Structures are given as structure tokens and as C-alpha cells.
Coordinates of C-alpha atoms in Angstrom, one line a residue:
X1 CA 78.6 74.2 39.9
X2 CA 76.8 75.2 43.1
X3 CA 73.2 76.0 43.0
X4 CA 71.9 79.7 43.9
X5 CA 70.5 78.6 46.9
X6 CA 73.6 76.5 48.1
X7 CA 75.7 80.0 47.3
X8 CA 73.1 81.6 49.3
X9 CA 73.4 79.7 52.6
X10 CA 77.6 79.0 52.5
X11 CA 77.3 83.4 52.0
X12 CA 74.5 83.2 54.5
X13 CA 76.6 81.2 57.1
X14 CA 79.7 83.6 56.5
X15 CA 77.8 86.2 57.3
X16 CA 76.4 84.9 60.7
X17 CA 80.5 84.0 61.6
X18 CA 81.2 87.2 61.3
X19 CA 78.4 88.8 62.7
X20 CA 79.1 86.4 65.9
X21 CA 82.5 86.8 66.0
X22 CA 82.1 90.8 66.2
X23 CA 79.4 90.3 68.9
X24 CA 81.9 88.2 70.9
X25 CA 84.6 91.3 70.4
X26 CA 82.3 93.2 71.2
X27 CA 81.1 91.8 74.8
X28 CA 84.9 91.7 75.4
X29 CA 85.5 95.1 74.7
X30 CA 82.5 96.1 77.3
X31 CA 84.1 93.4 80.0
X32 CA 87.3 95.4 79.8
X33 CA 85.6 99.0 79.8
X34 CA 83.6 97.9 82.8
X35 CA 86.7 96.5 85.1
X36 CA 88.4 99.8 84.2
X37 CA 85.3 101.9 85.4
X38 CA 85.6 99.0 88.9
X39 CA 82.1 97.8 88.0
X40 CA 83.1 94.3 88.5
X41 CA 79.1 92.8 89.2
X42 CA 78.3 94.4 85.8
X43 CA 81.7 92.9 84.1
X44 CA 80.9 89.7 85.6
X45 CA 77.5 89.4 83.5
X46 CA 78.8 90.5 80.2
X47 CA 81.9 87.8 81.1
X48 CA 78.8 85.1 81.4
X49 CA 77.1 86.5 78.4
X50 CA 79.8 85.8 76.2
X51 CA 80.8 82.7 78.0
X52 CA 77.7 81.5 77.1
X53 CA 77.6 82.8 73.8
X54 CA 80.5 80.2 72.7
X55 CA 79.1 76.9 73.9
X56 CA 80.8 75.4 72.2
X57 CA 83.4 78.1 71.0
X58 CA 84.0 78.6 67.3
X59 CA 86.6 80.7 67.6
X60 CA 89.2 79.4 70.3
X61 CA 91.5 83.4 70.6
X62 CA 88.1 85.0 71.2
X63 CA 87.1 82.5 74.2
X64 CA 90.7 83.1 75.5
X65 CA 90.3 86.5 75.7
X66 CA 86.7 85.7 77.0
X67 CA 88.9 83.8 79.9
X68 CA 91.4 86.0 80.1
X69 CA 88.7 88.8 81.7
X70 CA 86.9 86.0 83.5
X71 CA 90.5 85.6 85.2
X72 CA 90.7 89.3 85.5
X73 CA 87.1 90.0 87.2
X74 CA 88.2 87.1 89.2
X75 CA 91.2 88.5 90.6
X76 CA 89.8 91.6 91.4
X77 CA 86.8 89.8 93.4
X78 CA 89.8 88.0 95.4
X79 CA 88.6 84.2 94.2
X80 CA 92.4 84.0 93.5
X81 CA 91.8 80.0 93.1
X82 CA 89.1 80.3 89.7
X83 CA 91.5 83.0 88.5
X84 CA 94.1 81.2 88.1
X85 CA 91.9 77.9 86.4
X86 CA 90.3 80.9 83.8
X87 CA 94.0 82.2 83.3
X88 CA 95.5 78.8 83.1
X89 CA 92.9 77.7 80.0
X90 CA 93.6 81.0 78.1
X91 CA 97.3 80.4 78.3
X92 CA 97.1 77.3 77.0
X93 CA 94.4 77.9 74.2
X94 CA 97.1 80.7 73.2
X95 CA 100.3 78.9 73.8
X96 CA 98.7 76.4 71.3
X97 CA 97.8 78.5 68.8
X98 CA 100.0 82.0 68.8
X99 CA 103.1 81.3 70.7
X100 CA 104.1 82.8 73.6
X101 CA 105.6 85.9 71.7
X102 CA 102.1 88.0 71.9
X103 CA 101.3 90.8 73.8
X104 CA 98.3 88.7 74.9
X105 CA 99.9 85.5 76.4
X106 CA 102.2 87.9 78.1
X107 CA 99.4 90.4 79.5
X108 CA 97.4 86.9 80.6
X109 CA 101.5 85.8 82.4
X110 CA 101.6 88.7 83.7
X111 CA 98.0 89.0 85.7
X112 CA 99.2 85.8 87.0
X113 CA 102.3 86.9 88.2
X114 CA 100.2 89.4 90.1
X115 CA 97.7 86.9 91.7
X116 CA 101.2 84.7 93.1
X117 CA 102.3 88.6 94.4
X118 CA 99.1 88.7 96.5
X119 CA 99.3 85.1 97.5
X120 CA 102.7 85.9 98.7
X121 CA 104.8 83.4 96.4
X122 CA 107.1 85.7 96.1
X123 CA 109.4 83.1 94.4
X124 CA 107.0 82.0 91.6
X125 CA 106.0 85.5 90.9
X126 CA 109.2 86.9 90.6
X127 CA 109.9 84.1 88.3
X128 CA 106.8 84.7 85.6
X129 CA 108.2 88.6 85.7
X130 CA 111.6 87.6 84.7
X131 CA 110.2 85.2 82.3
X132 CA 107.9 88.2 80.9
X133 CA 110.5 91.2 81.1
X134 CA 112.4 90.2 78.1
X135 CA 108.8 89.9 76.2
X136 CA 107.8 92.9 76.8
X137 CA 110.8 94.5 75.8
X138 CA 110.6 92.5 72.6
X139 CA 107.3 92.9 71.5
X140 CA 106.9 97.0 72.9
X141 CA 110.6 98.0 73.7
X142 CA 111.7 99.4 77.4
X143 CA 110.0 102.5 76.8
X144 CA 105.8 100.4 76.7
X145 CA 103.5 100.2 79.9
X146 CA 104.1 96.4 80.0
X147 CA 107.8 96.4 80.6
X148 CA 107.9 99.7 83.1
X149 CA 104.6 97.4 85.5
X150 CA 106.5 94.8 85.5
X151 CA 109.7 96.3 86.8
X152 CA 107.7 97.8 89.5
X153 CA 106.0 94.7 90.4
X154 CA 109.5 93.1 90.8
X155 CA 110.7 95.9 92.6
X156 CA 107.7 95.5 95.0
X157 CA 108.9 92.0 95.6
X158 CA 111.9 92.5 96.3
X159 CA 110.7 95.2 98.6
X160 CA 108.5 93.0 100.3
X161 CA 111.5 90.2 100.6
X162 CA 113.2 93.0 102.3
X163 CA 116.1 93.1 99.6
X164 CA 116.1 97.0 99.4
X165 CA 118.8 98.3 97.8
X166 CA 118.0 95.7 94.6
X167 CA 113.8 97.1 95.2
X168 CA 115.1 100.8 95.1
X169 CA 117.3 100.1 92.1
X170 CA 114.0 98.3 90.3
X171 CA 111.6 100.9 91.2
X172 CA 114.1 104.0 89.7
X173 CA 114.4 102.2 86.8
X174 CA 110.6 101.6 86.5
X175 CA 110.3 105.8 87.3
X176 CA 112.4 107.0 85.0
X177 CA 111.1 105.0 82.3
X178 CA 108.0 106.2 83.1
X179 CA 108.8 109.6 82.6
X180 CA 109.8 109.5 79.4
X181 CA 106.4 108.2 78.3
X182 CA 104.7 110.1 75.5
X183 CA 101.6 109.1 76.8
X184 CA 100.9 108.3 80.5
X185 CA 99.0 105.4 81.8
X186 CA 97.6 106.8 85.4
X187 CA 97.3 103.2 87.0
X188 CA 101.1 102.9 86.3
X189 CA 101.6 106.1 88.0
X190 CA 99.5 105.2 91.0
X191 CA 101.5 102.2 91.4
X192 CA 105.2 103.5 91.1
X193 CA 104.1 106.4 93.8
X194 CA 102.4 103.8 96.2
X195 CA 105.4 101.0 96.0
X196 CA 107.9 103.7 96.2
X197 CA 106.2 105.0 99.1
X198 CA 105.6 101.4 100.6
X199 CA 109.5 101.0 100.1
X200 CA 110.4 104.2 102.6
X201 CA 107.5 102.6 104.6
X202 CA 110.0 99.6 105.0
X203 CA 113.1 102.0 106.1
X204 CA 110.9 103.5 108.4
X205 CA 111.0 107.1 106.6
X206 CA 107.4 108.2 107.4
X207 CA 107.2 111.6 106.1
X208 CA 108.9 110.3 102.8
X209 CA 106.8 107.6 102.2
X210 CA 103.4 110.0 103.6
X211 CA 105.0 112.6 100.5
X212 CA 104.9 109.4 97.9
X213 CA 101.0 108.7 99.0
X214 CA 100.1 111.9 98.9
X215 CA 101.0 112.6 95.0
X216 CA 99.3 109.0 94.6
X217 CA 96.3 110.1 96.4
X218 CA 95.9 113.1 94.5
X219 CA 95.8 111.3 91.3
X220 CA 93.5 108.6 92.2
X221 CA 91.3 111.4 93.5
X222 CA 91.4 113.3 90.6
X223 CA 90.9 110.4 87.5
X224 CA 89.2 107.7 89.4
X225 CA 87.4 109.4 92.4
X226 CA 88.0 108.9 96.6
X227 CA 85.7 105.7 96.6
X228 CA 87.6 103.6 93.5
X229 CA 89.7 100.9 94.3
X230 CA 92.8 102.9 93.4
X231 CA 92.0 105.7 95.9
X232 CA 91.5 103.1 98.3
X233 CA 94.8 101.1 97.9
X234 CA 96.4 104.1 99.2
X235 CA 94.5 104.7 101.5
X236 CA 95.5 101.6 103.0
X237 CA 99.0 102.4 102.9
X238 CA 98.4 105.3 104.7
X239 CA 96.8 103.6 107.8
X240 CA 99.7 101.4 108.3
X241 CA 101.6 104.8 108.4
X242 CA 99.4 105.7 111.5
X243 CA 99.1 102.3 112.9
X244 CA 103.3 103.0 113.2
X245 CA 102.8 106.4 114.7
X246 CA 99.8 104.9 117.0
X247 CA 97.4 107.7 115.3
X248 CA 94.6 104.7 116.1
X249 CA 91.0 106.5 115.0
X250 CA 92.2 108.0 111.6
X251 CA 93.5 104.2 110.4
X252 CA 90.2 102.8 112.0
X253 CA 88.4 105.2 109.7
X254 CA 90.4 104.0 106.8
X255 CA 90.0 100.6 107.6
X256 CA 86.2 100.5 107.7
X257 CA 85.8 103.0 105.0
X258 CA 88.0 100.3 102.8
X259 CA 85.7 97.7 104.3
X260 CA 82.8 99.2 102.9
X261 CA 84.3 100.5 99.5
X262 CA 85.4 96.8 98.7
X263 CA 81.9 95.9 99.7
X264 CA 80.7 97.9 97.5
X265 CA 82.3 96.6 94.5
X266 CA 81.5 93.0 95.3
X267 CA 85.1 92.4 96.5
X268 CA 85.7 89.2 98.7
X269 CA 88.6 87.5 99.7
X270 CA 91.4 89.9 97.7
X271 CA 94.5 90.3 99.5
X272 CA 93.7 94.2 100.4
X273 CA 90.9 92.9 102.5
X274 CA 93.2 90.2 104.1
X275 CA 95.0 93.6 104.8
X276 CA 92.6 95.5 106.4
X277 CA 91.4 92.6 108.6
X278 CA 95.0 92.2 109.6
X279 CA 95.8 95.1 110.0
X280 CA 92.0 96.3 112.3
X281 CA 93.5 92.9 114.5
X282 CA 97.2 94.1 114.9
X283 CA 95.4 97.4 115.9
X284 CA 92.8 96.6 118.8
X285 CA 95.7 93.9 120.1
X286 CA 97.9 96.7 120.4
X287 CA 95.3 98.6 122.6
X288 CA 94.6 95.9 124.7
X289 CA 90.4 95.9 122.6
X290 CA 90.5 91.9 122.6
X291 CA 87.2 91.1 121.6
X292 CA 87.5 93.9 118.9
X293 CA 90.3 92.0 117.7
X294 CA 89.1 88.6 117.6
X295 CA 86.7 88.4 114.5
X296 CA 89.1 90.1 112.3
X297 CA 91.8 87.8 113.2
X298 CA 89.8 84.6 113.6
X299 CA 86.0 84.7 112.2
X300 CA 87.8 86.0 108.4
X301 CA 90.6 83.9 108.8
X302 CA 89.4 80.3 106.9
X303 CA 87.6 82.6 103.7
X304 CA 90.9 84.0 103.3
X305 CA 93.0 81.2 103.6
X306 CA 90.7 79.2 100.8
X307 CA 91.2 81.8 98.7
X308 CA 94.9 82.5 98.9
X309 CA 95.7 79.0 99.8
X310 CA 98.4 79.2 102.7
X311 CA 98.3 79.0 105.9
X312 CA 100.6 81.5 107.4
X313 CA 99.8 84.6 105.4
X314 CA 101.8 87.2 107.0
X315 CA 104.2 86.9 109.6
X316 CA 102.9 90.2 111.4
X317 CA 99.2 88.3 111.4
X318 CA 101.2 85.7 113.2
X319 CA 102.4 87.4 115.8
X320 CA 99.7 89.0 116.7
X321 CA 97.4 85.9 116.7
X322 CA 100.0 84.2 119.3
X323 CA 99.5 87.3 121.4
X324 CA 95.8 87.8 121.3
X325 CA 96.0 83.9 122.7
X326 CA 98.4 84.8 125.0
X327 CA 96.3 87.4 126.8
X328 CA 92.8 86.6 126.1
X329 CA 90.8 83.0 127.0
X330 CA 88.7 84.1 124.6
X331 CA 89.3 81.1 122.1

């Protein structure tokens, strides 16, 4: 029979597990609340806190999920390569112990699928998202967030590979599932409008794709304000629509205003800044502004490529490279 004060410290130690493990939740919980607001220097901290917390972890699902928004605040800082290591660990810790049937392993699959999108491995993302598809549909039905952001992220890919017609047919789907949600999730509307618009971008239909932007602006505006990362997304799109019409000082005013948002929000080597430094090159080419051109396509270029690990990034940044050395002895 065990002694009071042996009953005292096994309740004792109980306690402090669970007291620990709800702190843990806790800093979690205020990691995700913070990316959502965009305050990713704030997230980042909190991610430390309860990294540091579990040395060594005692409960191995609460450091996944730990990693799992270490991978997210990652991603959004655009240091694609420690993402991937933080999102590779929590797959594996949950693989292990859950299966690959949760919601969880799948959200983690599919931020990864994301991070191969922005690298441009088209391939391997598309992959993960037909991997995930079925999952989602699954665990949530057609008819859940998960499923209807995925089937615009494949959609996007297939944009991007210039298979339209299969894009097109993705991105309805992805719309009208959307639609009949009872509850809407705004980033999932921002996203449909901008890839849909992006895809009309591709055809070369520039008042369809500005009408697509515009709704997307609007909401951006209205729930996460004109200097969030959403807003500015579009935005992006939308200088690429007046690079194509040659409207050179409003895209230059989006470009730099971008610039400085990311800056902002302690965002370094994402793809959206890859982006805007391609496109401010492609832009002062065109016009004949060499030395503008320069930095952004040269002084950026090895940060970038570390981060996204290829070489050749974007065929339209190759181009323009080869004619900036054409013309200019600059180099």
C-alpha cells in the first residue's frame, strides 16, 4: 500500500503533466492565432518558447504540432529549405504514431505540397495533392475547406503547366464547391478569385482576369486590410496585368509597395518576392533602365536560389537575364 506522501507526489506529478501539456496547447494555439493575424516575428517566438519548453518532449503529437507551425512560420518567411526539415519531423512523429488518416498529417502533406508549388516542382506537388484529395474527402467529405484548397491548388498547377482546359475544369469544381459552403473560409475565397483570375491572365483575357482581382481585392481589403499578405498577393497579380499593357509606374508602385509590405512582416526569400524582383527586372529590361534592372535580376538572385533550391526559376527570368547580357557590359 502506497504511503500518503508517495500518493501525494505520483498526484503531484499528474498534475504538473497536465498542467504542461495545456501550456504546450496553449503556445500552439497562440502560434496559429498569430500567423493568421501575419505577425510572423511574434509567431516565431511563441514557436521557440514552446520549442524549448519540450527539451526533451514528453508528449511527441504536441511537439509535432509544435513543428508543424515551425514549418508554417517558415514557409511564410520563404526559408523553404528549414520548412520542409520542421514538416518532414512532424510527418514522421505522426506517421508513427496516428496514421496517415488524420486531418493533421494531411494539413502538415498538404503545406508541403504548397512549398514544392512555390519551388516550382510542379510534378512532386501535384503528386502530394492527389495523394491528399482522397483524404480529405474521407476524413471531411467534398463539401470541407481541405478538399475544395486543394483542388484549387491543383488547378493552379495545371494552370501554371499551361494545361488549361484540365486548370479551368479544377478550379469550377473547386468554385462551386465553395459555394455551397455553410460557412465560408475568406482565404479560400481569396485564392479561388486570384487563380481564376491568374488562369484568364494565361489566355490573355485582361479585363476578365482584372474583374476576378478586383472581387479578391475587395475582400482582402475588407477582412485582412490593404497592407496584409493577402491584399498583397493580389496586388501582385495585378502588376503583371500592367506590365502586359505596358502601364509601367502603377506596377512599379505595386512592386515596391509589396517590397516593403513583405519587409515588414519579416518575409525573405518566399516565392512572391522572387516575383517581384523578377518581375521589377523584366520591367526596366523592357524600357531599356539597365542598371535598374540589374540588382533585381542579379544582386537577389543567389538568396533566392538557396532558398528555393533551383537554378532556373522561371523561364521568363531567363530570358530576360540573357537579354540584359546581351545589351548591357554591365556584368
Amino acid at each position: 500500500m502506497k504511503t500518503p506522501r508517495i500518493i501525494c507526489l505520483t498526484l503531484f506529478s499528474f498534475i504538473s503533466c497536465i498542467c504542461w501539456g495545456q501550456d504546450i496547447k496553449q503556445l500552439n494555439q497562440r502560434a496559429d492565432d498569430l500567423l493568421e493575424k501575419e505577425e510572423f516575428k511574434k509567431a516565431h517566438e511563441v514557436i521557440m518558447e514552446a520549442i524549448e519548453k519540450q527539451q526533451p518532449p514528453q508528449d511527441p503529437l504536441d511537439f509535432a504540432e509544435t513543428l508543424y507551425y515551425l514549418g508554417k512560420y517558415y514557409y511564410e518567411a520563404g526559408q523553404y529549405n528549414l520548412a520542409e526539415d520542421a514538416l518532414s519531423t512532424s510527418l514522421e512523429i505522426r506517421e508513427g504514431l496516428t496514421g496517415t488518416s488524420t486531418s493533421e498529417y494531411v494539413e502538415s502533406l498538404y503545406l508541403m505540397g504548397t512549398i514544392y508549388a512555390d519551388k516550382e516542382m510542379f510534378q512532386e506537388a501535384k503528386n502530394i495533392f492527389a495523394y491528399i484529395i482522397p483524404l480529405y474527402e474521407k476524413i471531411a467529405g467534398k463539401n470541407s475547406t481541405g478538399y475544395i484548397k486543394s483542388l484549387c491548388q491543383t488547378g493552379k498547377l495545371y494552370v501554371y503547366q499551361g494545361d488549361l482546359s484540365k486548370g479551368k475544369e479544377l478550379l469550377n469544381e473547386a468554385i462551386r464547391l465553395e459555394a455551397s459552403l455553410s460557412k465560408k473560409d475568406i482565404k479560400l475565397s481569396i485564392a479561388l478569385l486570384r487563380e481564376t483570375a491568374t488562369y484568364f491572365l494565361f489566355l490573355n483575357n485582361l479585363i476578365e482576369s482584372q474583374n476576378y482581382l478586383n472581387k479578391a481585392l475587395e475582400l482582402a481589403s475588407k477582412h485582412f486590410g490593404k497592407e496584409s499578405i493577402e491584399y498583397t498577393r493580389c496586388s501582385l497579380t495585378f502588376s503583371t496585368i500592367y506590365l502586359n499593357q505596358g502601364h509601367y509606374e502603377p506596377a512599379t508602385d505595386i512592386l515596391l509597395n509589396s517590397l516593403e509590405i513583405y519587409d515588414k512582416r519579416g518575409v525573405g526569400a518566399h516565392a512572391d518576392i522572387l516575383g517581384i524582383f523578377t518581375n521589377l527586372g523584366v520591367m526596366y529590361t523592357m524600357i531599356g533602365d539597365y542598371e535598374y534592372a540589374l540588382p533585381y535580376l542579379s544582386d537577389h538572385l543567389s538568396t533566392i536560389e538557396k532558398e528555393l533550391g533551383k537554378k532556373q526559376l522561371l523561364p521568363t527570368f531567363d530570358k530576360c537575364f540573357i537579354r540584359l547580357l546581351s545589351q548591357t557590359r554591365l556584368l
